[in-house]
Short mmCIF file of C-alpha atoms in Angstrom, two decimals:
data_model
loop_
_atom_site.label_atom_id
_atom_site.label_comp_id
_atom_site.label_asym_id
_atom_site.label_seq_id
_atom_site.Cartn_x
_atom_site.Cartn_y
_atom_site.Cartn_z
CA PRO L 1 81.58 111.19 71.19
CA SER L 2 79.51 112.91 73.82
CA THR L 3 81.26 114.40 76.81
CA CYS L 4 80.20 113.22 80.21
CA PHE L 5 79.44 116.49 81.89
CA ALA L 6 77.16 118.16 79.42
CA GLU L 7 74.35 116.43 81.23
CA ASN L 8 73.28 119.02 83.77
CA ALA L 9 73.99 122.58 84.78
CA LYS L 10 74.69 121.34 88.29
CA ILE L 11 77.92 119.84 86.99
CA HIS L 12 80.15 122.82 86.31
CA SER L 13 81.79 121.85 83.02
CA THR L 14 84.43 123.81 81.19
CA HIS L 15 84.81 122.82 77.55
CA ILE L 16 88.39 123.49 76.47
CA LYS L 17 89.22 124.02 72.82
CA PRO L 18 91.40 121.14 71.60
CA GLN L 19 94.26 123.37 70.49
CA ALA L 20 94.36 124.97 73.94
CA GLN L 21 94.75 121.71 75.82
CA HIS L 22 97.81 119.98 77.12
CA PRO L 23 98.04 116.67 75.18
CA ALA L 24 97.22 114.74 78.34
CA MET L 25 94.05 116.75 78.89
CA ALA L 26 92.77 115.73 75.48
CA ALA L 27 93.54 112.05 76.02
CA CYS L 28 90.47 111.34 78.14
CA ALA L 29 88.22 113.95 76.54
CA TYR L 30 85.96 111.37 74.96
CA ILE L 31 85.13 110.00 78.41
CA THR L 32 84.84 113.11 80.55
CA ARG L 33 85.55 116.79 80.80
CA ALA L 34 86.74 118.23 84.09
CA PRO L 35 86.91 121.88 85.13
CA PHE L 36 90.31 123.53 85.21
CA ARG L 37 90.85 126.30 87.75
CA SER L 38 93.27 129.01 86.73
CA LEU L 39 95.53 130.39 89.43
CA SER L 40 97.04 132.89 87.00
CA SER L 41 93.69 134.66 86.64
CA ARG L 42 94.09 135.96 90.16
CA PRO L 43 95.97 139.29 90.41
CA GLY L 44 99.59 138.83 91.33
CA LYS L 45 99.46 135.05 91.16
CA GLY L 46 100.85 134.50 87.68
CA SER L 47 104.26 133.31 88.85
CA ALA L 48 102.72 130.19 90.31
CA THR L 49 102.08 128.80 86.84
CA SER L 50 105.70 128.95 85.75
CA VAL L 51 106.38 125.29 86.47
CA SER L 52 107.38 123.39 83.36
CA GLY L 53 109.20 120.24 82.40
CA GLY L 54 109.68 119.05 85.96
CA SER L 55 113.04 120.77 86.40
CA SER L 56 114.29 121.08 89.96
CA ARG L 57 114.74 124.82 89.55
CA ASN L 58 111.11 125.34 88.63
CA CYS L 59 109.95 122.96 91.34
CA THR L 60 112.02 124.78 93.94
CA HIS L 61 110.62 128.10 92.74
CA ARG L 62 107.08 126.73 93.04
CA ARG L 63 107.64 125.49 96.59
CA LYS L 64 109.16 128.83 97.60
CA TYR L 65 106.25 130.71 96.04
CA TYR L 66 103.73 128.43 97.70
CA THR L 67 105.28 128.88 101.14
CA GLN L 68 105.55 132.66 100.85
CA GLN L 69 102.19 133.43 99.27
CA CYS L 70 99.79 130.95 100.83
CA PRO L 71 100.46 130.53 104.56
CA GLY L 72 97.35 132.42 105.55
CA SER L 73 95.13 130.16 103.47
CA LYS L 74 96.15 126.97 105.26
CA LEU L 75 93.90 125.52 107.91
CA SER L 76 95.12 124.64 111.36
CA ILE L 77 94.79 120.92 111.87
CA ASN L 78 94.32 121.47 115.60
CA ALA L 79 91.47 123.88 114.93
CA VAL L 80 89.83 121.41 112.58
CA LEU L 81 90.17 118.49 114.98
CA ALA L 82 88.93 120.65 117.86
CA LYS L 83 85.67 121.16 115.98
CA SER L 84 85.29 117.45 115.26
CA ASP L 85 82.54 115.53 117.02
CA ASN L 86 84.93 112.67 117.68
CA ASP L 87 88.54 112.69 118.74
CA LEU L 88 89.67 110.75 115.67
CA PRO L 89 93.30 109.67 115.53
CA PRO L 90 95.23 111.07 112.55
CA SER L 91 96.30 108.71 109.80
CA GLY L 92 99.87 108.17 108.72
CA LEU L 93 99.48 111.46 106.84
CA ASN L 94 99.46 113.23 110.23
CA GLY L 95 96.82 115.71 109.10
CA LYS L 96 98.67 116.82 105.96
CA ALA L 97 95.52 116.77 103.83
CA LEU L 98 93.73 119.01 106.34
CA GLU L 99 96.48 121.58 105.89
CA PHE L 100 95.76 121.96 102.16
CA PRO L 101 95.15 125.56 101.07
CA SER L 102 92.01 126.98 99.53
CA LYS L 103 91.20 125.79 96.02
CA ASP L 104 92.08 129.24 94.66
CA ASP L 105 95.64 128.84 95.92
CA PHE L 106 96.19 125.48 94.22
CA PRO L 107 98.31 125.21 91.07
CA THR L 108 96.44 124.80 87.79
CA ARG L 109 96.02 121.38 86.27
CA ALA L 110 98.04 122.54 83.27
CA SER L 111 101.02 123.46 85.44
CA VAL L 112 100.85 120.14 87.29
CA LEU L 113 100.74 118.22 84.01
CA ALA L 114 103.69 120.24 82.75
CA SER L 115 105.77 118.94 85.64
CA ILE L 116 105.33 115.35 84.42
CA PRO L 117 107.74 114.15 81.70
CA ALA L 118 106.11 113.99 78.26
CA GLU L 119 107.06 110.33 77.86
CA CYS L 120 104.55 109.42 80.57
CA PHE L 121 101.64 110.25 78.27
CA GLN L 122 102.77 107.93 75.47
CA LYS L 123 100.88 104.64 75.19
CA GLU L 124 102.62 101.51 73.88
CA THR L 125 100.06 99.05 72.55
CA ILE L 126 102.40 96.03 72.43
CA ARG L 127 103.52 96.65 75.99
CA SER L 128 99.92 97.02 77.15
CA LEU L 129 98.93 93.79 75.38
CA PHE L 130 101.81 92.00 77.10
CA PHE L 131 100.54 92.97 80.54
CA ALA L 132 96.98 92.02 79.57
CA ALA L 133 98.20 88.60 78.42
CA LEU L 134 100.34 88.19 81.55
CA SER L 135 97.48 88.78 83.99
CA THR L 136 95.06 86.71 81.94
CA GLY L 137 97.51 83.84 81.54
CA MET L 138 98.34 83.72 85.25
CA THR L 139 94.63 83.71 86.13
CA ILE L 140 93.81 80.89 83.74
CA GLY L 141 96.87 78.98 84.95
CA CYS L 142 95.65 79.14 88.55
CA GLY L 143 92.27 77.77 87.49
CA ILE L 144 93.81 74.89 85.53
CA LEU L 145 96.05 73.88 88.44
CA ALA L 146 93.12 73.91 90.86
CA TYR L 147 90.96 71.86 88.50
CA LEU L 148 93.71 69.25 88.10
CA TYR L 149 94.99 68.98 91.67
CA ILE L 150 92.33 70.03 94.22
CA PRO L 151 89.56 67.45 94.73
CA LEU L 152 86.07 68.92 94.81
CA LYS L 153 85.34 67.59 98.30
CA LEU L 154 84.21 69.33 101.48
CA THR L 155 87.31 68.18 103.33
CA PHE L 156 89.43 70.23 100.92
CA TRP L 157 87.65 73.53 101.68
CA PRO L 158 90.84 75.14 103.08
CA ALA L 159 92.60 74.46 99.79
CA TRP L 160 89.69 75.90 97.81
CA LEU L 161 89.62 78.98 100.04
CA ALA L 162 93.34 79.47 99.45
CA TYR L 163 92.77 79.00 95.72
CA ALA L 164 90.01 81.63 95.75
CA LEU L 165 92.24 84.10 97.59
CA VAL L 166 95.27 83.56 95.36
CA THR L 167 93.39 83.43 92.05
CA GLY L 168 91.17 86.38 92.95
CA THR L 169 94.29 88.36 93.82
CA VAL L 170 95.90 87.43 90.49
CA ALA L 171 92.69 88.10 88.52
CA THR L 172 92.53 91.61 89.96
CA GLY L 173 95.36 92.37 87.53
CA CYS L 174 92.91 91.65 84.69
CA TRP L 175 90.46 94.07 86.32
CA VAL L 176 93.16 96.77 86.44
CA ILE L 177 93.99 96.27 82.74
CA ALA L 178 90.32 96.64 81.82
CA HIS L 179 90.21 99.73 84.05
CA GLU L 180 93.13 101.13 82.04
CA CYS L 181 91.24 100.49 78.81
CA GLY L 182 88.27 102.40 80.19
CA HIS L 183 90.56 105.36 80.87
CA ASN L 184 91.98 105.49 77.33
CA ALA L 185 95.40 104.57 78.77
CA PHE L 186 95.84 101.20 77.03
CA SER L 187 96.32 102.05 73.35
CA ASP L 188 95.88 104.78 70.76
CA ASN L 189 93.88 102.22 68.80
CA ARG L 190 90.39 102.72 70.20
CA LEU L 191 89.02 99.45 68.78
CA THR L 192 91.81 97.36 70.30
CA GLN L 193 91.47 99.16 73.60
CA ASP L 194 87.71 98.78 73.93
CA THR L 195 87.77 95.17 72.72
CA ILE L 196 90.26 94.15 75.42
CA GLY L 197 88.50 96.18 78.11
CA TYR L 198 85.04 94.94 77.13
CA ALA L 199 86.16 91.31 77.12
CA LEU L 200 88.03 91.41 80.44
CA HIS L 201 85.37 93.36 82.30
CA SER L 202 82.53 91.23 80.92
CA LEU L 203 84.35 88.07 82.09
CA LEU L 204 84.36 89.63 85.57
CA LEU L 205 80.65 90.54 85.29
CA VAL L 206 81.39 94.25 84.98
CA PRO L 207 79.41 96.28 82.38
CA TYR L 208 82.35 97.89 80.58
CA PHE L 209 80.92 101.14 79.15
CA SER L 210 78.60 101.68 82.13
CA TRP L 211 81.54 101.49 84.51
CA GLN L 212 83.71 103.57 82.15
CA ARG L 213 81.20 106.39 82.43
CA SER L 214 80.59 106.21 86.19
CA HIS L 215 84.30 105.88 86.91
CA ALA L 216 85.00 108.93 84.77
CA VAL L 217 82.51 110.79 86.96
CA HIS L 218 84.42 109.56 90.00
CA HIS L 219 87.63 111.00 88.58
CA SER L 220 86.11 114.32 87.61
CA ARG L 221 84.53 114.77 91.05
CA THR L 222 87.09 113.12 93.35
CA ASN L 223 86.34 113.75 97.05
CA HIS L 224 83.37 115.99 96.24
CA LEU L 225 80.86 115.68 99.07
CA THR L 226 77.70 115.55 96.94
CA GLU L 227 78.78 114.99 93.34
CA GLY L 228 81.45 112.35 94.02
CA GLU L 229 80.65 108.91 92.66
CA THR L 230 82.26 106.35 94.98
CA HIS L 231 82.88 106.11 98.73
CA VAL L 232 81.24 109.45 99.43
CA PRO L 233 80.83 109.75 103.23
CA TYR L 234 77.38 110.10 104.70
CA VAL L 235 76.54 113.55 106.06
CA LYS L 236 75.41 114.00 109.64
CA GLY L 237 71.73 114.92 109.70
CA ASP L 238 70.86 113.01 106.52
CA THR L 239 68.97 109.74 106.84
CA LYS L 240 71.93 107.48 106.04
CA GLY L 241 74.20 109.49 108.30
CA THR L 242 71.75 109.28 111.20
CA VAL L 243 71.30 105.52 110.75
CA ASN L 244 75.06 104.91 110.72
CA LEU L 245 75.71 107.10 113.75
CA SER L 246 72.92 105.35 115.64
CA LEU L 247 74.31 101.93 114.74
CA HIS L 248 77.79 103.00 115.82
CA LYS L 249 76.47 104.22 119.15
CA SER L 250 74.40 101.11 119.81
CA ILE L 251 76.95 98.38 119.00
CA GLY L 252 80.25 100.15 119.73
CA GLU L 253 83.40 100.99 117.81
CA GLY L 254 84.84 97.50 117.18
CA PRO L 255 81.63 95.74 116.03
CA PHE L 256 80.71 98.76 113.91
CA ALA L 257 84.09 98.61 112.16
CA ALA L 258 83.60 94.89 111.51
CA VAL L 259 80.14 95.52 110.04
CA GLN L 260 81.58 98.23 107.80
CA LEU L 261 84.33 95.92 106.56
CA VAL L 262 81.93 93.13 105.64
CA ALA L 263 79.39 95.50 104.09
CA HIS L 264 81.99 97.25 101.96
CA LEU L 265 84.33 94.44 100.97
CA ILE L 266 81.80 91.66 100.36
CA PHE L 267 78.61 93.45 99.35
CA GLY L 268 79.91 96.88 98.34
CA TRP L 269 80.69 96.24 94.67
CA PRO L 270 77.40 94.55 93.64
CA ALA L 271 75.51 97.12 95.72
CA TYR L 272 77.27 99.91 93.81
CA LEU L 273 76.51 98.39 90.40
CA LEU L 274 72.86 97.79 91.25
CA THR L 275 71.95 100.82 93.39
CA GLY L 276 74.83 103.32 93.23
CA ALA L 277 75.66 102.62 96.89
CA THR L 278 78.32 105.01 98.29
CA GLY L 279 77.71 107.43 95.42
CA GLY L 280 76.96 111.08 96.09
CA SER L 281 73.48 112.47 96.65
CA ALA L 282 73.50 114.35 93.31
CA ARG L 283 72.57 111.17 91.41
CA GLY L 284 70.66 109.25 94.06
CA ILE L 285 69.91 105.60 93.30
CA THR L 286 71.43 104.44 90.01
CA ASN L 287 71.85 101.15 88.16
CA HIS L 288 74.74 100.20 85.87
CA PHE L 289 72.57 97.76 83.89
CA ILE L 290 69.38 99.84 83.53
CA PRO L 291 70.40 103.41 82.64
CA ASN L 292 66.99 104.97 83.29
CA VAL L 293 67.19 104.21 87.02
CA ASN L 294 68.32 107.56 88.42
CA THR L 295 66.56 109.19 91.38
CA GLY L 296 68.83 112.22 91.75
CA PRO L 297 68.73 115.53 89.87
CA VAL L 298 71.87 114.68 87.85
CA GLU L 299 71.93 111.88 85.29
CA LEU L 300 74.67 109.29 85.55
CA PHE L 301 74.12 108.07 81.97
CA PRO L 302 73.02 111.01 79.84
CA GLY L 303 72.37 110.96 76.10
CA SER L 304 74.17 108.30 74.08
CA TRP L 305 75.59 106.70 77.23
CA LYS L 306 72.25 104.94 77.71
CA ASN L 307 72.82 102.90 74.55
CA LYS L 308 76.33 102.09 75.73
CA VAL L 309 74.90 100.71 78.96
CA TRP L 310 72.69 98.31 76.97
CA ILE L 311 75.70 97.29 74.87
CA SER L 312 77.60 96.58 78.09
CA ASP L 313 74.74 94.38 79.29
CA ILE L 314 75.17 92.09 76.28
CA GLY L 315 78.69 91.11 77.38
CA VAL L 316 77.65 90.41 80.98
CA ILE L 317 74.58 88.41 79.86
CA ALA L 318 76.75 86.35 77.52
CA VAL L 319 79.15 85.48 80.36
CA VAL L 320 76.25 84.63 82.71
CA ALA L 321 74.82 82.37 80.00
CA GLY L 322 78.20 80.69 79.64
CA LEU L 323 78.48 80.14 83.38
CA THR L 324 74.95 78.71 83.46
CA CYS L 325 75.78 76.28 80.66
CA TRP L 326 78.99 75.30 82.45
CA ALA L 327 77.11 74.70 85.71
CA HIS L 328 74.50 72.60 83.88
CA ASN L 329 77.19 70.33 82.48
CA ALA L 330 79.78 70.27 85.28
CA GLY L 331 77.66 71.04 88.33
CA PHE L 332 77.13 74.25 90.27
CA LEU L 333 79.79 73.40 92.88
CA THR L 334 82.45 73.23 90.18
CA VAL L 335 81.55 76.69 88.90
CA ALA L 336 81.26 78.08 92.43
CA ALA L 337 84.68 76.75 93.41
CA LEU L 338 86.57 77.64 90.24
CA TYR L 339 84.86 80.95 89.32
CA PHE L 340 82.79 82.54 92.06
CA GLY L 341 85.34 82.03 94.84
CA PRO L 342 88.01 84.08 93.03
CA TYR L 343 85.33 86.50 91.81
CA ILE L 344 84.50 87.46 95.40
CA PHE L 345 88.14 88.23 96.16
CA VAL L 346 88.46 90.32 92.99
CA ASN L 347 85.59 92.44 94.30
CA VAL L 348 87.25 92.65 97.73
CA TRP L 349 90.45 93.99 96.19
CA LEU L 350 88.58 96.45 94.00
CA VAL L 351 86.67 97.97 96.90
CA LEU L 352 89.72 97.93 99.19
CA TYR L 353 91.78 99.93 96.69
CA THR L 354 89.10 102.50 95.95
CA TRP L 355 88.18 102.91 99.62
CA LEU L 356 91.72 103.46 100.88
CA GLN L 357 92.74 105.70 97.99
CA HIS L 358 90.25 108.38 98.96
CA THR L 359 89.33 107.81 102.61
CA ASP L 360 90.93 108.16 106.01
CA THR L 361 90.31 109.88 109.32
CA ASP L 362 92.02 113.08 108.17
CA VAL L 363 91.31 113.10 104.43
CA PRO L 364 88.44 115.55 103.81
CA HIS L 365 85.62 115.43 101.30
CA LEU L 366 84.74 118.91 100.09
CA ALA L 367 81.64 120.97 99.38
CA SER L 368 81.34 122.75 96.03
CA THR L 369 82.58 126.04 97.45
CA GLU L 370 85.95 124.50 98.35
CA TRP L 371 86.29 121.76 95.72
CA SER L 372 88.23 121.91 92.46
CA TYR L 373 89.42 119.17 90.12
CA ILE L 374 93.08 119.48 91.02
CA LYS L 375 92.46 119.76 94.75
CA GLY L 376 90.29 116.65 94.65
CA ALA L 377 92.96 114.79 92.67
CA PHE L 378 95.64 115.68 95.23
CA LEU L 379 93.39 114.33 98.00
CA THR L 380 94.10 110.86 96.59
CA VAL L 381 96.39 108.76 98.80
CA ASP L 382 99.20 106.44 97.66
CA ARG L 383 99.88 103.49 99.96
CA PRO L 384 102.57 100.78 100.40
CA TYR L 385 101.19 97.58 98.90
CA GLY L 386 104.60 95.97 98.47
CA PRO L 387 106.36 94.51 95.42
CA ILE L 388 104.15 91.41 94.99
CA PHE L 389 100.82 93.24 94.89
CA ASP L 390 102.36 96.10 92.90
CA PHE L 391 103.44 93.54 90.30
CA LEU L 392 100.15 91.64 90.21
CA HIS L 393 97.98 94.78 90.25
CA HIS L 394 100.13 96.98 88.03
CA ARG L 395 100.86 99.48 90.83
CA ILE L 396 97.26 100.71 90.97
CA GLY L 397 97.51 101.47 94.70
CA SER L 398 101.02 102.93 94.96
CA THR L 399 100.79 105.36 92.00
CA HIS L 400 97.17 106.41 92.28
CA VAL L 401 97.80 110.11 92.85
CA ALA L 402 99.38 110.38 89.40
CA HIS L 403 96.47 108.38 88.00
CA HIS L 404 94.02 110.97 89.33
CA ILE L 405 96.08 113.88 88.08
CA GLU L 406 95.84 112.34 84.60
CA CYS L 407 93.98 109.07 84.04
CA ALA L 408 95.46 108.44 80.57
CA ILE L 409 98.97 107.77 81.92
CA PRO L 410 99.68 104.03 81.34
CA HIS L 411 100.49 102.09 84.50
CA TYR L 412 104.01 101.32 83.28
CA LYS L 413 104.73 105.07 83.12
CA ALA L 414 103.07 105.88 86.45
CA VAL L 415 106.20 105.50 88.61
CA VAL L 416 108.02 108.18 86.62
CA ALA L 417 104.97 110.45 86.84
CA THR L 418 104.70 109.83 90.59
CA ASN L 419 108.35 110.70 91.16
CA ALA L 420 107.87 113.96 89.27
CA LEU L 421 104.89 114.86 91.45
CA LYS L 422 106.83 114.02 94.59
CA GLU L 423 109.64 116.34 93.49
CA CYS L 424 107.55 119.29 92.36
CA TYR L 425 104.58 119.04 94.70
CA SER L 426 105.93 117.48 97.86
CA ASP L 427 103.66 119.74 99.92
CA LEU L 428 100.57 118.36 98.14
CA TYR L 429 101.50 114.75 97.36
CA LEU L 430 99.96 112.30 99.85
CA PHE L 431 101.60 109.01 100.84
CA ASP L 432 100.51 107.12 103.93
CA PRO L 433 103.09 104.53 105.11
CA THR L 434 100.59 102.77 107.39
CA PRO L 435 100.42 99.01 106.66
CA ILE L 436 97.33 98.22 104.58
CA LEU L 437 95.47 96.07 107.10
CA SER L 438 96.00 98.64 109.85
CA ALA L 439 94.80 101.42 107.56
CA LEU L 440 91.75 99.37 106.57
CA TRP L 441 90.78 98.76 110.20
CA ARG L 442 91.30 102.45 111.04
#
């Protein structure tokens, strides 16, 4: 299958020979190729790549090396904040991400992957199917209970709102499973994997292959200021940046934050699918249903991906047709209450996760001169969602750093991978203990 980043010379792609790759690097190769920066190619830096197997001795050696060799490359957080236009409060990271070294002083992706136990890269199809069935069954169960016990009357709107919140929260687990399929982390059986992912995403009105491609771009350009694919901040001086700064100045901090919350959480996901909203300037306006819509210099759906977009449309159209038939027979209010209420909250959760995983007051987005794959991956933030949401959403928010280091790690192996990263790369691993609602408002 075609690789994602052969599309344009502006995307700096490094094609690695299969026999030269770590097994985990090859796992997602059919979706995307990402550049790997070699620290050992720099004179005198070879010892930094000696990490292997996640042993404490090697991790200790790496931390000692990092401290001794790289202090001059670290930025001063005070100097950075002093140059800021606004006196922004630091997040719960306390400026740790701003202290990251230059991309040339980061470990290689191969050495980071070597610190993760090999078992983390092994997919178990039966186990994956169990979690898919669990999330799907709980979602359907919520719908059946609501249909049987909540009268479809205006006076019961609080109950229907609660149903939408609970069922949308549960159904987000289905979204996460489909997301795992799109990352080649569900099964070694490609047909099984794509069938499950296609079905679940289509039922949630998500074009499976279209999103698979754009999300792979997001992973391969995480926190890149122009080539990133989701939640890329506007740049001061650009049109969108000027408009947002003007709005902020005219209505004030609190109202502006409220507008941002509504715009992102309620309208953000459909706006992204239809126009590429919050994507980087490299691709401009894009559309996940019509692959030829692309106003930027870099194609989002190059080559054979265009046909995959049309194939994705078939699933979404089929579900829309089914919903239309259901509404014709049972009434629009029934469909709105049972389906579209939870659907809105699924979208809220999706945007909330993606937004908070890569954004905060002191988490930078980088220009090409300072960006690398592994540095962008380590700019991902894990957060404390608690045991209930971790269970329902398969730990997508609390193990997301490991997911960006290697997207093909199944969610049920992500805790082990996260612990390995914490041990070996404590100076790079980001965890913000701020409660989620407080972090969202910030």
